[in-house]
Coordinates of C-alpha atoms in Angstrom, one line a residue:
M1 CA 0.0 0.0 0.0
T2 CA 1.3 3.4 -0.9
S3 CA 1.2 6.3 1.5
R4 CA 0.5 8.9 -1.2
L5 CA -3.0 9.9 -2.1
N6 CA -4.1 9.6 -5.8
L7 CA -6.7 11.7 -7.5
S8 CA -9.6 9.4 -6.6
D9 CA -8.6 9.4 -2.9
R10 CA -8.6 13.2 -2.9
K11 CA -12.0 13.3 -4.6
L12 CA -13.4 10.8 -2.1
L13 CA -12.0 12.8 0.8
Y14 CA -13.4 16.1 -0.7
L15 CA -16.8 14.4 -1.1
L16 CA -16.9 13.1 2.5
A17 CA -15.7 16.4 3.9
G18 CA -18.5 18.2 2.0
M19 CA -21.1 15.9 3.5
D20 CA -19.9 17.1 6.9
T21 CA -21.4 14.1 8.8
V22 CA -20.8 10.5 9.6
I23 CA -21.8 8.5 6.5
S24 CA -22.4 4.8 6.1
Y25 CA -20.5 2.7 3.6
R26 CA -23.8 2.0 1.8
D27 CA -24.5 5.7 1.4
I28 CA -20.9 6.4 0.2
T29 CA -21.2 3.7 -2.4
E30 CA -24.5 5.0 -3.7
I31 CA -23.2 8.6 -3.8
V32 CA -20.0 7.7 -5.6
Y33 CA -22.0 5.5 -8.1
K34 CA -24.4 8.4 -8.8
L35 CA -21.6 10.9 -9.2
K36 CA -19.8 8.6 -11.6
Q37 CA -23.1 8.4 -13.7
R38 CA -23.0 12.2 -13.7
G39 CA -19.6 12.3 -15.2
V40 CA -17.3 12.6 -12.2
T41 CA -14.2 10.5 -12.9
F42 CA -13.8 7.7 -10.4
P43 CA -11.9 4.5 -11.3
Y44 CA -14.2 2.2 -9.3
K45 CA -16.2 -0.6 -10.9
F46 CA -19.6 -1.2 -9.4
S47 CA -21.8 -4.3 -9.3
E48 CA -25.3 -4.8 -8.2
H49 CA -26.4 -7.6 -6.0
K50 CA -29.8 -8.1 -4.5
G51 CA -30.7 -4.5 -5.0
S52 CA -27.6 -2.9 -3.5
I53 CA -24.5 -1.5 -5.2
H54 CA -21.0 -2.6 -4.3
S55 CA -17.5 -1.8 -5.3
R56 CA -14.4 -3.7 -4.3
E57 CA -12.2 -0.9 -5.4
L58 CA -14.1 1.7 -3.4
D59 CA -13.9 -0.6 -0.4
K60 CA -10.2 -0.9 -0.7
A61 CA -9.8 2.8 -1.1
L62 CA -11.8 3.5 2.1
K63 CA -9.7 0.9 4.0
K64 CA -6.5 2.6 2.7
L65 CA -7.7 6.0 3.8
V66 CA -8.5 4.6 7.3
Q67 CA -5.0 3.1 7.5
L68 CA -3.4 6.4 6.4
G69 CA -5.4 8.3 9.1
Y70 CA -7.6 10.4 6.8
L71 CA -10.8 8.5 7.8
K72 CA -12.0 6.9 11.0
E73 CA -14.1 3.8 10.6
I74 CA -16.9 3.4 13.1
Y75 CA -19.8 1.0 13.7
L76 CA -23.3 2.3 14.4
P77 CA -26.2 0.3 15.8
G78 CA -28.0 -1.4 12.9
Y79 CA -31.6 -2.1 12.1
R80 CA -32.5 -5.3 14.0
D81 CA -35.6 -5.7 11.8
Y82 CA -33.3 -6.3 8.9
G83 CA -30.9 -8.5 10.8
L84 CA -28.1 -5.9 10.9
L85 CA -26.4 -5.5 14.2
Y86 CA -24.0 -2.9 13.1
I87 CA -23.6 -0.5 10.1
R88 CA -20.1 0.4 9.0
A89 CA -19.7 4.2 8.7
Y90 CA -16.9 6.7 8.2
M91 CA -16.0 10.1 9.4
I92 CA -13.1 12.4 8.3
T93 CA -10.2 13.2 10.6
E94 CA -8.4 16.5 11.1
K95 CA -5.8 15.3 8.6
V96 CA -8.2 16.0 5.8
K97 CA -8.1 19.8 6.3
K98 CA -4.7 20.0 4.5
I99 CA -6.2 18.1 1.5
L100 CA -9.1 20.5 1.3
E101 CA -6.8 23.5 1.1
N102 CA -5.5 22.2 -2.3
P103 CA -7.6 19.3 -3.5
K104 CA -5.5 18.8 -6.7
F105 CA -8.2 17.5 -9.0
S106 CA -10.2 19.1 -11.8
T107 CA -12.4 22.1 -11.1
K108 CA -15.0 20.5 -13.3
D109 CA -15.3 17.4 -11.0
R110 CA -15.2 19.7 -7.9
K111 CA -18.1 21.7 -9.2
K112 CA -20.1 18.5 -10.0
I113 CA -19.4 17.2 -6.5
D114 CA -20.3 20.5 -4.8
K115 CA -23.6 20.6 -6.8
F116 CA -24.5 17.1 -5.9
I117 CA -23.7 17.6 -2.2
K118 CA -25.9 20.7 -2.1
K119 CA -28.8 18.9 -3.8
L120 CA -28.4 15.9 -1.5
K121 CA -28.4 18.1 1.7
A122 CA -31.5 19.9 0.4
E123 CA -33.3 16.6 -0.1
I124 CA -32.3 15.5 3.4
L125 CA -33.6 18.7 4.9
E126 CA -36.8 18.4 3.0
R127 CA -37.4 14.8 4.2
A128 CA -36.8 16.0 7.8
R129 CA -39.7 18.4 7.7

């Protein structure tokens, strides 16, 4: 494992920092999948299984970012009705602030990510009402 961040790592950290909350693995996967469909360049391949989306490459990237100290992996209580005891989730660490000062990836992708985050947060607020 390399200790340097590649472009997709930086985009992923930028995305998670923009969400500004603890976010589940499932939600991260869905968000990255939707962003990729909207033209944001991510190298991850996705597969669908029983109605959920999964990416081995994204999973490896998240584990790498945890090992490098950019993300913290936490486990939240799950939905017992569905047989889930715990849900894997991630939160950014203080180390990410340096990355945000100079993300080092295309402005085009940055704008698409920002627009998507803004829309997603608006939808979440609307559902909360």
